[in-house]
Amino acid sequence: MATSSVETLEELVTCNICLNQYDEEIRKPKFLQCSHTICLECFQATRQEDTVTCPFCRQRTLKDNGDDEEWVLPNNQYALEILKLKRNGTDPMSSTVQLSEPAEEDVDEDVMMEVVAECFMVAFAQAVSSREMEEETLNEAYYQSLLDDHQEPEVMVAEPPAIPYIEPAGEEEEEEQLMMALALSCTEM
């Protein structure tokens, strides 16, 4: 696992075109507009006047600083910071390891239970709110479809079909009634 993390970090500080490690001068990591990163040297080699095509996704990056001759592309600061850590002999993964260690057991169980209960209440409230919004959207769509059907001249009849009354019931029964009402209105046409 540690080897793959080191390999991933090496990939983050290596230009995928020339396979050289970034630096802060000649091979400075530059973001293209598509968010891919290439070194400044490869950028200079691949650009064509006012555009450069990303070698990875083929998206064009346009020169956006007007008539100036010099391109203005942001540096990939993440790659530069990893390079600084490597240069200083600091393991870039050490801070991640420290953060992932388990916390001390000083947490009061009652406080923890209150927090868990509050999280469940928030999740429940969001689920109920989402359900209510879905029902409201379905009802609006149903009534709008009925209105649309009656506004077309060839559909107009002497007596428009009645909008079925949906009796308050449980959530599952409401869905069934709504689906039945939709089916009835479709067959009446």
GROMACS .gro file of C-alpha atoms in nm:
model
  189
    1MET     CA    1   0.000   0.000   0.000
    2ALA     CA    2   0.280   0.241   0.087
    3THR     CA    3   0.448   0.171  -0.246
    4SER     CA    4   0.135   0.267  -0.441
    5SER     CA    5   0.108   0.594  -0.243
    6VAL     CA    6   0.470   0.677  -0.323
    7GLU     CA    7   0.412   0.590  -0.689
    8THR     CA    8   0.102   0.813  -0.693
    9LEU     CA    9   0.302   1.102  -0.545
   10GLU     CA   10   0.574   1.047  -0.805
   11GLU     CA   11   0.309   1.067  -1.078
   12LEU     CA   12   0.183   1.396  -0.934
   13VAL     CA   13   0.527   1.556  -0.961
   14THR     CA   14   0.616   1.409  -1.303
   15CYS     CA   15   0.522   1.549  -1.642
   16ASN     CA   16   0.332   1.278  -1.827
   17ILE     CA   17   0.466   1.395  -2.162
   18CYS     CA   18   0.844   1.409  -2.113
   19LEU     CA   19   0.839   1.194  -1.794
   20ASN     CA   20   1.073   1.437  -1.617
   21GLN     CA   21   1.009   1.561  -1.266
   22TYR     CA   22   0.870   1.913  -1.235
   23ASP     CA   23   1.088   2.189  -1.093
   24GLU     CA   24   1.039   2.556  -1.012
   25GLU     CA   25   1.212   2.694  -1.321
   26ILE     CA   26   1.229   2.516  -1.657
   27ARG     CA   27   0.981   2.234  -1.590
   28LYS     CA   28   0.735   2.434  -1.378
   29PRO     CA   29   0.396   2.251  -1.366
   30LYS     CA   30   0.130   2.449  -1.554
   31PHE     CA   31  -0.247   2.399  -1.552
   32LEU     CA   32  -0.421   2.398  -1.888
   33GLN     CA   33  -0.783   2.518  -1.903
   34CYS     CA   34  -0.898   2.154  -1.892
   35SER     CA   35  -0.716   2.116  -1.553
   36HIS     CA   36  -0.452   1.877  -1.685
   37THR     CA   37  -0.093   1.963  -1.593
   38ILE     CA   38   0.213   1.967  -1.816
   39CYS     CA   39   0.557   2.115  -1.760
   40LEU     CA   40   0.643   2.458  -1.899
   41GLU     CA   41   0.896   2.310  -2.142
   42CYS     CA   42   0.641   2.067  -2.293
   43PHE     CA   43   0.386   2.348  -2.304
   44GLN     CA   44   0.628   2.563  -2.505
   45ALA     CA   45   0.689   2.270  -2.742
   46THR     CA   46   0.318   2.190  -2.800
   47ARG     CA   47   0.167   2.538  -2.829
   48GLN     CA   48   0.074   2.680  -3.166
   49GLU     CA   49   0.049   3.060  -3.167
   50ASP     CA   50  -0.255   3.143  -2.951
   51THR     CA   51  -0.371   2.787  -2.872
   52VAL     CA   52  -0.243   2.463  -2.728
   53THR     CA   53  -0.424   2.130  -2.751
   54CYS     CA   54  -0.416   1.916  -2.439
   55PRO     CA   55  -0.230   1.593  -2.518
   56PHE     CA   56  -0.458   1.400  -2.282
   57CYS     CA   57  -0.815   1.513  -2.356
   58ARG     CA   58  -0.759   1.714  -2.679
   59GLN     CA   59  -0.934   2.023  -2.536
   60ARG     CA   60  -0.792   2.349  -2.670
   61THR     CA   61  -0.648   2.605  -2.431
   62LEU     CA   62  -0.669   2.956  -2.568
   63LYS     CA   63  -0.439   3.245  -2.487
   64ASP     CA   64  -0.660   3.462  -2.271
   65ASN     CA   65  -0.445   3.762  -2.184
   66GLY     CA   66  -0.516   3.974  -2.489
   67ASP     CA   67  -0.238   4.100  -2.715
   68ASP     CA   68   0.050   4.022  -2.478
   69GLU     CA   69   0.308   3.790  -2.625
   70GLU     CA   70   0.346   3.592  -2.304
   71TRP     CA   71   0.100   3.324  -2.196
   72VAL     CA   72  -0.046   3.340  -1.847
   73LEU     CA   73  -0.116   2.990  -1.713
   74PRO     CA   74  -0.154   2.912  -1.343
   75ASN     CA   75   0.105   2.696  -1.170
   76ASN     CA   76   0.000   2.364  -1.020
   77GLN     CA   77   0.073   2.463  -0.659
   78TYR     CA   78  -0.010   2.114  -0.529
   79ALA     CA   79   0.272   1.960  -0.732
   80LEU     CA   80   0.510   2.239  -0.626
   81GLU     CA   81   0.427   2.184  -0.258
   82ILE     CA   82   0.489   1.809  -0.288
   83LEU     CA   83   0.824   1.886  -0.453
   84LYS     CA   84   0.917   2.119  -0.165
   85LEU     CA   85   0.831   1.850   0.089
   86LYS     CA   86   1.039   1.594  -0.100
   87ARG     CA   87   1.331   1.836  -0.131
   88ASN     CA   88   1.324   1.909   0.244
   89GLY     CA   89   1.328   1.539   0.320
   90THR     CA   90   0.975   1.543   0.463
   91ASP     CA   91   0.756   1.247   0.380
   92PRO     CA   92   0.443   1.393   0.214
   93MET     CA   93   0.244   1.093   0.337
   94SER     CA   94   0.337   1.137   0.705
   95SER     CA   95   0.069   1.400   0.768
   96THR     CA   96  -0.192   1.170   0.617
   97VAL     CA   97  -0.082   0.885   0.841
   98GLN     CA   98  -0.105   1.106   1.149
   99LEU     CA   99  -0.454   1.217   1.059
  100SER     CA  100  -0.575   0.863   1.005
  101GLU     CA  101  -0.473   0.737   1.352
  102PRO     CA  102  -0.769   0.665   1.582
  103ALA     CA  103  -0.871   0.937   1.826
  104GLU     CA  104  -0.843   0.896   2.201
  105GLU     CA  105  -1.140   0.748   2.388
  106ASP     CA  106  -1.221   1.068   2.583
  107VAL     CA  107  -1.562   1.110   2.420
  108ASP     CA  108  -1.858   1.091   2.659
  109GLU     CA  109  -2.097   0.816   2.544
  110ASP     CA  110  -2.408   1.025   2.623
  111VAL     CA  111  -2.278   1.311   2.411
  112MET     CA  112  -2.196   1.067   2.132
  113MET     CA  113  -2.549   0.919   2.147
  114GLU     CA  114  -2.699   1.270   2.127
  115VAL     CA  115  -2.487   1.348   1.821
  116VAL     CA  116  -2.584   1.020   1.654
  117ALA     CA  117  -2.953   1.078   1.734
  118GLU     CA  118  -2.933   1.430   1.593
  119CYS     CA  119  -2.769   1.298   1.274
  120PHE     CA  120  -3.050   1.046   1.232
  121MET     CA  121  -3.312   1.317   1.286
  122VAL     CA  122  -3.149   1.540   1.023
  123ALA     CA  123  -3.130   1.249   0.778
  124PHE     CA  124  -3.496   1.162   0.846
  125ALA     CA  125  -3.605   1.524   0.800
  126GLN     CA  126  -3.418   1.542   0.470
  127ALA     CA  127  -3.580   1.218   0.353
  128VAL     CA  128  -3.929   1.342   0.447
  129SER     CA  129  -3.863   1.677   0.283
  130SER     CA  130  -3.740   1.504  -0.031
  131ARG     CA  131  -4.048   1.279  -0.034
  132GLU     CA  132  -4.280   1.579   0.002
  133MET     CA  133  -4.104   1.759  -0.283
  134GLU     CA  134  -4.137   1.449  -0.504
  135GLU     CA  135  -4.510   1.425  -0.428
  136GLU     CA  136  -4.560   1.795  -0.497
  137THR     CA  137  -4.370   1.765  -0.826
  138LEU     CA  138  -4.577   1.462  -0.931
  139ASN     CA  139  -4.903   1.639  -0.845
  140GLU     CA  140  -4.798   1.951  -1.036
  141ALA     CA  141  -4.697   1.742  -1.338
  142TYR     CA  142  -5.025   1.550  -1.323
  143TYR     CA  143  -5.239   1.864  -1.308
  144GLN     CA  144  -5.029   2.036  -1.575
  145SER     CA  145  -5.074   1.737  -1.807
  146LEU     CA  146  -5.450   1.754  -1.750
  147LEU     CA  147  -5.449   2.126  -1.829
  148ASP     CA  148  -5.235   2.071  -2.139
  149ASP     CA  149  -5.471   1.800  -2.262
  150HIS     CA  150  -5.771   2.033  -2.232
  151GLN     CA  151  -5.606   2.326  -2.409
  152GLU     CA  152  -5.561   2.142  -2.738
  153PRO     CA  153  -5.864   2.204  -2.969
  154GLU     CA  154  -5.896   1.846  -3.097
  155VAL     CA  155  -5.909   1.708  -2.743
  156MET     CA  156  -6.180   1.944  -2.620
  157VAL     CA  157  -6.501   1.756  -2.543
  158ALA     CA  158  -6.838   1.887  -2.433
  159GLU     CA  159  -6.765   1.777  -2.080
  160PRO     CA  160  -6.404   1.760  -1.964
  161PRO     CA  161  -6.309   1.450  -1.766
  162ALA     CA  162  -6.329   1.495  -1.393
  163ILE     CA  163  -6.009   1.520  -1.196
  164PRO     CA  164  -6.018   1.227  -0.955
  165TYR     CA  165  -6.006   1.313  -0.589
  166ILE     CA  166  -5.710   1.155  -0.414
  167GLU     CA  167  -5.807   1.060  -0.065
  168PRO     CA  168  -5.542   1.110   0.206
  169ALA     CA  169  -5.377   0.779   0.285
  170GLY     CA  170  -5.040   0.626   0.365
  171GLU     CA  171  -4.743   0.701   0.140
  172GLU     CA  172  -4.762   0.375  -0.054
  173GLU     CA  173  -5.139   0.404  -0.098
  174GLU     CA  174  -5.099   0.764  -0.216
  175GLU     CA  175  -4.855   0.651  -0.483
  176GLU     CA  176  -5.089   0.374  -0.596
  177GLN     CA  177  -5.386   0.614  -0.607
  178LEU     CA  178  -5.185   0.870  -0.801
  179MET     CA  179  -5.074   0.609  -1.053
  180MET     CA  180  -5.434   0.482  -1.087
  181ALA     CA  181  -5.559   0.837  -1.140
  182LEU     CA  182  -5.294   0.894  -1.408
  183ALA     CA  183  -5.389   0.567  -1.576
  184LEU     CA  184  -5.761   0.658  -1.567
  185SER     CA  185  -5.704   1.001  -1.718
  186CYS     CA  186  -5.499   0.847  -1.999
  187THR     CA  187  -5.771   0.591  -2.085
  188GLU     CA  188  -6.051   0.852  -2.088
  189MET     CA  189  -5.897   1.032  -2.386
   0.00000   0.00000   0.00000
